Amino acid sequence: MSASSTPSPTGLVDTFNRRIDYLRVSVTDRCDLRCQYCLPEDFKGFEEPANWLSHAEMTRLIALFVSLGVKKVRLTGGEPLTRRGISELAANVAALPGITDLAISTNGTRLQRHAAELKQAGVRRLNVSLDTLNRAAFQEITRRDRLQDVLDGLSAAQAVGFESIKINCVVHSETDEAEIARLLEYTMSMGFILRLIETMPMGASGRQYRHVNLNEVGGRLAEQFGLVATVEHRGPGPARYWATADNIPALGLITPMSQHFCASCNRVRLSVDGTLYLCLGQENQVPLGTALRDGASDAELRELILAGIAAKPERHEFSTAPERIIRVMAKTGG
Ligand code: SAM
């Protein structure tokens, strides 16, 4: 029996009564940028290529999650558009019966080349990371001079017509608020939603920065741009939103540090070697990829997934134990 033909009557529910219907898959841990808060320039901890799951292996694992009740999948990384054949992988995932939403997180450097084929493959929504419109600041943050590529990619994506395009901007104590305002002006003019994200202490890079409480930043920007708080545009994720007077969502906040949202967590993560991570801010994991390569059957893999969900931690401890997560964000993709 194929993995996707055995739907679960109950879905994936953890011991805190949270329904897990969202899987994020890091399709590569490699990236063509080196953002200061994410990856060191000379990062040595990348996964061995021999351990990268093939498209078929990844699709098999994703299909098993879908058979157990997952409906939404996000492809992330590293930089997912550096993975060869990303659009074919996306098409395979989009074709799984039971998937209602396929999204991708990208830094946008290769979006100009890939936007149309990703849409064609069935990707509905895009999240694009962009912290500044200032070329020198972009180069400082990402250690690469690629701002123009990202802007060209965003124009291409806008022309293709995705259901939504969100711009993710990581904010910390050294971020210039005037730069965020410029970014918001740009995103509103393009019809994108700007989401501000508090830095998390993941890996040595992430711990270099102090987060700022985004509720205050968001409030000031909302006032400056005449935006009003809205609950109508709440997506499947934890962001809170402000909309224009015409009720167009424009600004969102993701506040894992100042106001965590673990009680409503609906997601788990798979890394490129098929390791299942149960929480972004904890090390609990299940080596599904190893089991798959050791010949586990679909039924055995499902049992491992269920055991993992049963062990999903109640919450992250980024604030109380910031030293805990030594893995970098690129391993699980946010
Ligand atoms: N390359 C893709 C991208 O740029 O969106 C996907 C992977 S990237 C690791 C996913 C998101 O994590 C990006 O928005 C990035 O800015 C964010 N990120 C990386 N390190 C972070 C940290 N320490 N705290 C908060 N967000 C972080």
PDB file of C-alpha atoms in Angstrom, residues 35-257:
ATOM      1  CA  CYS A  35      23.619  36.185   7.012  1.00  0.00           C
ATOM      2  CA  GLN A  36      25.430  37.356  10.132  1.00  0.00           C
ATOM      3  CA  TYR A  37      22.754  36.019  12.522  1.00  0.00           C
ATOM      4  CA  CYS A  38      22.463  32.678  10.683  1.00  0.00           C
ATOM      5  CA  LEU A  39      25.649  31.182   9.192  1.00  0.00           C
ATOM      6  CA  PRO A  40      29.336  31.935   9.870  1.00  0.00           C
ATOM      7  CA  GLU A  41      31.326  32.718   6.688  1.00  0.00           C
ATOM      8  CA  ASP A  42      33.486  29.602   7.168  1.00  0.00           C
ATOM      9  CA  PHE A  43      30.730  27.302   8.470  1.00  0.00           C
ATOM     10  CA  LYS A  44      32.025  23.723   8.643  1.00  0.00           C
ATOM     11  CA  GLY A  45      28.977  21.859   9.916  1.00  0.00           C
ATOM     12  CA  PHE A  46      27.138  21.163   6.649  1.00  0.00           C
ATOM     13  CA  GLU A  47      25.546  17.734   6.172  1.00  0.00           C
ATOM     14  CA  GLU A  48      27.573  15.198   4.153  1.00  0.00           C
ATOM     15  CA  PRO A  49      26.131  14.937   0.598  1.00  0.00           C
ATOM     16  CA  ALA A  50      25.918  11.153   1.011  1.00  0.00           C
ATOM     17  CA  ASN A  51      23.272  11.755   3.692  1.00  0.00           C
ATOM     18  CA  TRP A  52      21.088  14.130   1.639  1.00  0.00           C
ATOM     19  CA  LEU A  53      17.792  12.459   0.922  1.00  0.00           C
ATOM     20  CA  SER A  54      16.975  12.098  -2.767  1.00  0.00           C
ATOM     21  CA  HIS A  55      13.790  13.644  -4.156  1.00  0.00           C
ATOM     22  CA  ALA A  56      12.119  10.232  -4.058  1.00  0.00           C
ATOM     23  CA  GLU A  57      13.149   9.631  -0.425  1.00  0.00           C
ATOM     24  CA  MET A  58      12.001  13.084   0.622  1.00  0.00           C
ATOM     25  CA  THR A  59       8.689  12.699  -1.181  1.00  0.00           C
ATOM     26  CA  ARG A  60       8.152   9.312   0.460  1.00  0.00           C
ATOM     27  CA  LEU A  61       8.636  10.773   3.942  1.00  0.00           C
ATOM     28  CA  ILE A  62       6.441  13.782   3.175  1.00  0.00           C
ATOM     29  CA  ALA A  63       3.727  11.449   1.834  1.00  0.00           C
ATOM     30  CA  LEU A  64       3.814   9.553   5.126  1.00  0.00           C
ATOM     31  CA  PHE A  65       3.272  12.759   7.068  1.00  0.00           C
ATOM     32  CA  VAL A  66       0.409  13.662   4.735  1.00  0.00           C
ATOM     33  CA  SER A  67      -1.128  10.220   5.290  1.00  0.00           C
ATOM     34  CA  LEU A  68      -1.051  11.014   9.018  1.00  0.00           C
ATOM     35  CA  GLY A  69      -2.826  14.368   8.691  1.00  0.00           C
ATOM     36  CA  VAL A  70      -0.278  16.957   7.535  1.00  0.00           C
ATOM     37  CA  LYS A  71      -1.928  19.341   5.047  1.00  0.00           C
ATOM     38  CA  LYS A  72       0.547  22.170   4.688  1.00  0.00           C
ATOM     39  CA  VAL A  73       4.150  21.845   3.554  1.00  0.00           C
ATOM     40  CA  ARG A  74       6.842  24.485   3.279  1.00  0.00           C
ATOM     41  CA  LEU A  75      10.107  23.852   1.419  1.00  0.00           C
ATOM     42  CA  THR A  76      12.977  25.731   3.023  1.00  0.00           C
ATOM     43  CA  GLY A  77      16.696  25.410   3.712  1.00  0.00           C
ATOM     44  CA  GLY A  78      19.516  26.574   3.566  1.00  0.00           C
ATOM     45  CA  GLU A  79      18.520  28.098   0.299  1.00  0.00           C
ATOM     46  CA  PRO A  80      16.001  25.747  -1.358  1.00  0.00           C
ATOM     47  CA  LEU A  81      16.510  27.231  -4.832  1.00  0.00           C
ATOM     48  CA  THR A  82      20.141  26.037  -4.769  1.00  0.00           C
ATOM     49  CA  ARG A  83      18.864  22.453  -4.771  1.00  0.00           C
ATOM     50  CA  ARG A  84      18.925  20.994  -8.276  1.00  0.00           C
ATOM     51  CA  GLY A  85      15.450  20.104  -9.546  1.00  0.00           C
ATOM     52  CA  ILE A  86      13.634  22.060  -6.823  1.00  0.00           C
ATOM     53  CA  SER A  87      10.622  22.649  -9.082  1.00  0.00           C
ATOM     54  CA  GLU A  88      10.229  18.921  -9.820  1.00  0.00           C
ATOM     55  CA  LEU A  89      10.410  18.202  -6.093  1.00  0.00           C
ATOM     56  CA  ALA A  90       7.788  20.897  -5.487  1.00  0.00           C
ATOM     57  CA  ALA A  91       5.551  19.392  -8.184  1.00  0.00           C
ATOM     58  CA  ASN A  92       5.858  15.924  -6.599  1.00  0.00           C
ATOM     59  CA  VAL A  93       4.854  17.306  -3.204  1.00  0.00           C
ATOM     60  CA  ALA A  94       2.013  19.425  -4.618  1.00  0.00           C
ATOM     61  CA  ALA A  95       0.599  16.308  -6.297  1.00  0.00           C
ATOM     62  CA  LEU A  96       0.251  14.371  -3.012  1.00  0.00           C
ATOM     63  CA  PRO A  97      -3.443  13.843  -2.266  1.00  0.00           C
ATOM     64  CA  GLY A  98      -4.291  15.673   0.961  1.00  0.00           C
ATOM     65  CA  ILE A  99      -1.926  18.628   0.538  1.00  0.00           C
ATOM     66  CA  THR A 100      -3.864  21.897   0.695  1.00  0.00           C
ATOM     67  CA  ASP A 101      -0.980  24.360   0.813  1.00  0.00           C
ATOM     68  CA  LEU A 102       2.555  24.288  -0.561  1.00  0.00           C
ATOM     69  CA  ALA A 103       4.823  27.245   0.187  1.00  0.00           C
ATOM     70  CA  ILE A 104       8.503  27.993  -0.142  1.00  0.00           C
ATOM     71  CA  SER A 105      10.931  30.161   1.855  1.00  0.00           C
ATOM     72  CA  THR A 106      13.755  31.659  -0.175  1.00  0.00           C
ATOM     73  CA  ASN A 107      16.327  34.427  -0.001  1.00  0.00           C
ATOM     74  CA  GLY A 108      15.252  35.423  -3.515  1.00  0.00           C
ATOM     75  CA  THR A 109      18.681  35.450  -5.194  1.00  0.00           C
ATOM     76  CA  ARG A 110      17.567  32.840  -7.761  1.00  0.00           C
ATOM     77  CA  LEU A 111      13.903  33.712  -7.902  1.00  0.00           C
ATOM     78  CA  GLN A 112      14.063  35.482 -11.239  1.00  0.00           C
ATOM     79  CA  ARG A 113      15.070  32.183 -12.849  1.00  0.00           C
ATOM     80  CA  HIS A 114      12.675  29.971 -10.872  1.00  0.00           C
ATOM     81  CA  ALA A 115       9.520  31.986 -10.062  1.00  0.00           C
ATOM     82  CA  ALA A 116       7.422  30.879 -13.051  1.00  0.00           C
ATOM     83  CA  GLU A 117       8.325  27.184 -12.817  1.00  0.00           C
ATOM     84  CA  LEU A 118       7.651  27.137  -9.054  1.00  0.00           C
ATOM     85  CA  LYS A 119       4.191  28.592  -9.592  1.00  0.00           C
ATOM     86  CA  GLN A 120       3.639  26.074 -12.384  1.00  0.00           C
ATOM     87  CA  ALA A 121       4.753  23.284 -10.027  1.00  0.00           C
ATOM     88  CA  GLY A 122       2.004  24.184  -7.558  1.00  0.00           C
ATOM     89  CA  VAL A 123       3.742  26.480  -5.056  1.00  0.00           C
ATOM     90  CA  ARG A 124       1.015  28.837  -3.833  1.00  0.00           C
ATOM     91  CA  ARG A 125       2.810  31.171  -1.442  1.00  0.00           C
ATOM     92  CA  LEU A 126       6.295  32.606  -1.150  1.00  0.00           C
ATOM     93  CA  ASN A 127       8.223  33.928   1.829  1.00  0.00           C
ATOM     94  CA  VAL A 128      11.266  35.920   0.779  1.00  0.00           C
ATOM     95  CA  SER A 129      13.893  37.039   3.289  1.00  0.00           C
ATOM     96  CA  LEU A 130      15.000  40.642   2.929  1.00  0.00           C
ATOM     97  CA  ASP A 131      16.273  42.827   5.769  1.00  0.00           C
ATOM     98  CA  THR A 132      17.104  46.073   3.981  1.00  0.00           C
ATOM     99  CA  LEU A 133      16.888  47.951   0.668  1.00  0.00           C
ATOM    100  CA  ASN A 134      20.286  49.515   1.228  1.00  0.00           C
ATOM    101  CA  ARG A 135      22.910  47.787  -0.918  1.00  0.00           C
ATOM    102  CA  ALA A 136      25.801  48.326   1.512  1.00  0.00           C
ATOM    103  CA  ALA A 137      23.710  47.234   4.497  1.00  0.00           C
ATOM    104  CA  PHE A 138      22.505  44.159   2.563  1.00  0.00           C
ATOM    105  CA  GLN A 139      26.104  43.236   1.797  1.00  0.00           C
ATOM    106  CA  GLU A 140      27.065  43.769   5.433  1.00  0.00           C
ATOM    107  CA  ILE A 141      24.218  41.555   6.705  1.00  0.00           C
ATOM    108  CA  THR A 142      24.454  38.756   4.110  1.00  0.00           C
ATOM    109  CA  ARG A 143      28.198  39.044   3.333  1.00  0.00           C
ATOM    110  CA  ARG A 144      27.240  39.024  -0.370  1.00  0.00           C
ATOM    111  CA  ASP A 145      26.485  41.830  -2.872  1.00  0.00           C
ATOM    112  CA  ARG A 146      23.200  40.328  -4.127  1.00  0.00           C
ATOM    113  CA  LEU A 147      20.506  42.908  -3.336  1.00  0.00           C
ATOM    114  CA  GLN A 148      19.727  43.585  -7.000  1.00  0.00           C
ATOM    115  CA  ASP A 149      19.263  39.861  -7.703  1.00  0.00           C
ATOM    116  CA  VAL A 150      16.739  39.678  -4.858  1.00  0.00           C
ATOM    117  CA  LEU A 151      14.832  42.741  -6.095  1.00  0.00           C
ATOM    118  CA  ASP A 152      14.776  41.354  -9.649  1.00  0.00           C
ATOM    119  CA  GLY A 153      13.562  38.036  -8.238  1.00  0.00           C
ATOM    120  CA  LEU A 154      10.781  39.762  -6.330  1.00  0.00           C
ATOM    121  CA  SER A 155       9.629  41.640  -9.431  1.00  0.00           C
ATOM    122  CA  ALA A 156       9.565  38.349 -11.351  1.00  0.00           C
ATOM    123  CA  ALA A 157       7.590  36.665  -8.572  1.00  0.00           C
ATOM    124  CA  GLN A 158       5.114  39.537  -8.438  1.00  0.00           C
ATOM    125  CA  ALA A 159       4.564  39.251 -12.193  1.00  0.00           C
ATOM    126  CA  VAL A 160       3.933  35.503 -11.930  1.00  0.00           C
ATOM    127  CA  GLY A 161       1.087  36.061  -9.452  1.00  0.00           C
ATOM    128  CA  PHE A 162       1.504  33.919  -6.332  1.00  0.00           C
ATOM    129  CA  GLU A 163      -1.379  33.780  -3.843  1.00  0.00           C
ATOM    130  CA  SER A 164       0.739  35.746  -1.390  1.00  0.00           C
ATOM    131  CA  ILE A 165       4.285  37.021  -1.110  1.00  0.00           C
ATOM    132  CA  LYS A 166       5.575  37.794   2.355  1.00  0.00           C
ATOM    133  CA  ILE A 167       8.880  39.495   3.040  1.00  0.00           C
ATOM    134  CA  ASN A 168      10.597  38.241   6.197  1.00  0.00           C
ATOM    135  CA  CYS A 169      12.861  40.765   7.889  1.00  0.00           C
ATOM    136  CA  VAL A 170      14.933  39.770  10.915  1.00  0.00           C
ATOM    137  CA  VAL A 171      15.151  42.606  13.427  1.00  0.00           C
ATOM    138  CA  HIS A 172      17.589  42.958  16.338  1.00  0.00           C
ATOM    139  CA  SER A 173      18.973  45.670  18.570  1.00  0.00           C
ATOM    140  CA  GLU A 174      21.305  46.979  15.844  1.00  0.00           C
ATOM    141  CA  THR A 175      18.574  47.297  13.183  1.00  0.00           C
ATOM    142  CA  ASP A 176      17.840  50.837  11.979  1.00  0.00           C
ATOM    143  CA  GLU A 177      14.089  51.429  12.296  1.00  0.00           C
ATOM    144  CA  ALA A 178      14.159  53.980   9.452  1.00  0.00           C
ATOM    145  CA  GLU A 179      15.359  51.149   7.171  1.00  0.00           C
ATOM    146  CA  ILE A 180      12.379  49.025   8.192  1.00  0.00           C
ATOM    147  CA  ALA A 181      10.077  51.925   7.318  1.00  0.00           C
ATOM    148  CA  ARG A 182      11.662  52.146   3.846  1.00  0.00           C
ATOM    149  CA  LEU A 183      11.196  48.417   3.435  1.00  0.00           C
ATOM    150  CA  LEU A 184       7.534  48.711   4.441  1.00  0.00           C
ATOM    151  CA  GLU A 185       7.012  51.470   1.898  1.00  0.00           C
ATOM    152  CA  TYR A 186       8.468  49.182  -0.780  1.00  0.00           C
ATOM    153  CA  THR A 187       6.520  46.056   0.256  1.00  0.00           C
ATOM    154  CA  MET A 188       3.228  47.985   0.369  1.00  0.00           C
ATOM    155  CA  SER A 189       3.904  49.433  -3.087  1.00  0.00           C
ATOM    156  CA  MET A 190       4.498  45.895  -4.420  1.00  0.00           C
ATOM    157  CA  GLY A 191       1.470  44.338  -2.709  1.00  0.00           C
ATOM    158  CA  PHE A 192       3.658  42.206  -0.405  1.00  0.00           C
ATOM    159  CA  ILE A 193       3.271  41.731   3.352  1.00  0.00           C
ATOM    160  CA  LEU A 194       6.257  42.683   5.501  1.00  0.00           C
ATOM    161  CA  ARG A 195       6.831  40.447   8.511  1.00  0.00           C
ATOM    162  CA  LEU A 196       9.288  41.409  11.198  1.00  0.00           C
ATOM    163  CA  ILE A 197      10.936  38.550  13.083  1.00  0.00           C
ATOM    164  CA  GLU A 198      12.735  38.685  16.438  1.00  0.00           C
ATOM    165  CA  THR A 199      16.239  37.143  16.279  1.00  0.00           C
ATOM    166  CA  MET A 200      16.519  33.790  17.984  1.00  0.00           C
ATOM    167  CA  PRO A 201      19.690  32.533  19.694  1.00  0.00           C
ATOM    168  CA  MET A 202      20.297  29.611  17.336  1.00  0.00           C
ATOM    169  CA  GLY A 203      23.916  28.573  16.934  1.00  0.00           C
ATOM    170  CA  ALA A 204      26.829  30.880  17.785  1.00  0.00           C
ATOM    171  CA  SER A 205      25.757  33.305  14.999  1.00  0.00           C
ATOM    172  CA  GLY A 206      22.255  33.757  16.335  1.00  0.00           C
ATOM    173  CA  ARG A 207      23.528  34.391  19.867  1.00  0.00           C
ATOM    174  CA  GLN A 208      25.565  37.415  18.776  1.00  0.00           C
ATOM    175  CA  TYR A 209      22.424  39.566  18.571  1.00  0.00           C
ATOM    176  CA  ARG A 210      19.975  40.830  21.128  1.00  0.00           C
ATOM    177  CA  HIS A 211      16.338  40.745  20.075  1.00  0.00           C
ATOM    178  CA  VAL A 212      14.152  43.806  20.454  1.00  0.00           C
ATOM    179  CA  ASN A 213      10.521  43.681  21.480  1.00  0.00           C
ATOM    180  CA  LEU A 214       8.767  44.012  18.142  1.00  0.00           C
ATOM    181  CA  ASN A 215       5.398  44.964  19.575  1.00  0.00           C
ATOM    182  CA  GLU A 216       6.703  48.475  20.145  1.00  0.00           C
ATOM    183  CA  VAL A 217       8.367  48.694  16.692  1.00  0.00           C
ATOM    184  CA  GLY A 218       5.209  47.360  15.046  1.00  0.00           C
ATOM    185  CA  GLY A 219       3.027  49.866  16.882  1.00  0.00           C
ATOM    186  CA  ARG A 220       5.187  52.798  15.772  1.00  0.00           C
ATOM    187  CA  LEU A 221       5.238  51.647  12.128  1.00  0.00           C
ATOM    188  CA  ALA A 222       1.497  51.032  12.138  1.00  0.00           C
ATOM    189  CA  GLU A 223       0.911  54.583  13.337  1.00  0.00           C
ATOM    190  CA  GLN A 224       3.332  56.055  10.781  1.00  0.00           C
ATOM    191  CA  PHE A 225       1.661  54.172   7.897  1.00  0.00           C
ATOM    192  CA  GLY A 226      -1.947  54.492   9.106  1.00  0.00           C
ATOM    193  CA  LEU A 227      -2.374  50.722   9.580  1.00  0.00           C
ATOM    194  CA  VAL A 228      -4.906  49.055  11.863  1.00  0.00           C
ATOM    195  CA  ALA A 229      -4.560  45.810  13.830  1.00  0.00           C
ATOM    196  CA  THR A 230      -6.497  42.942  12.270  1.00  0.00           C
ATOM    197  CA  VAL A 231      -7.280  39.349  13.149  1.00  0.00           C
ATOM    198  CA  GLU A 232      -8.927  38.658   9.820  1.00  0.00           C
ATOM    199  CA  HIS A 233      -5.679  37.970   7.996  1.00  0.00           C
ATOM    200  CA  ARG A 234      -4.226  35.548  10.505  1.00  0.00           C
ATOM    201  CA  GLY A 235      -2.619  32.752   8.510  1.00  0.00           C
ATOM    202  CA  PRO A 236      -1.738  29.236   9.641  1.00  0.00           C
ATOM    203  CA  GLY A 237       1.319  30.651  11.426  1.00  0.00           C
ATOM    204  CA  PRO A 238       1.990  32.682  14.534  1.00  0.00           C
ATOM    205  CA  ALA A 239       2.172  36.182  12.984  1.00  0.00           C
ATOM    206  CA  ARG A 240      -0.084  39.056  14.096  1.00  0.00           C
ATOM    207  CA  TYR A 241      -1.086  41.540  11.412  1.00  0.00           C
ATOM    208  CA  TRP A 242      -1.921  45.152  10.619  1.00  0.00           C
ATOM    209  CA  ALA A 243      -3.866  46.119   7.501  1.00  0.00           C
ATOM    210  CA  THR A 244      -4.429  49.264   5.450  1.00  0.00           C
ATOM    211  CA  ALA A 245      -7.670  51.263   5.644  1.00  0.00           C
ATOM    212  CA  ASP A 246      -8.779  49.208   2.606  1.00  0.00           C
ATOM    213  CA  ASN A 247      -8.250  46.055   4.680  1.00  0.00           C
ATOM    214  CA  ILE A 248      -5.157  44.915   2.771  1.00  0.00           C
ATOM    215  CA  PRO A 249      -2.729  43.137   5.121  1.00  0.00           C
ATOM    216  CA  ALA A 250       0.589  44.994   5.164  1.00  0.00           C
ATOM    217  CA  LEU A 251       2.614  44.310   8.300  1.00  0.00           C
ATOM    218  CA  GLY A 252       3.049  41.284  10.535  1.00  0.00           C
ATOM    219  CA  LEU A 253       5.076  40.437  13.634  1.00  0.00           C
ATOM    220  CA  ILE A 254       6.643  37.127  14.612  1.00  0.00           C
ATOM    221  CA  THR A 255       7.677  37.357  18.255  1.00  0.00           C
ATOM    222  CA  PRO A 256       9.178  34.050  19.419  1.00  0.00           C
ATOM    223  CA  MET A 257      11.189  35.853  22.108  1.00  0.00           C
TER     224      MET A 257
END
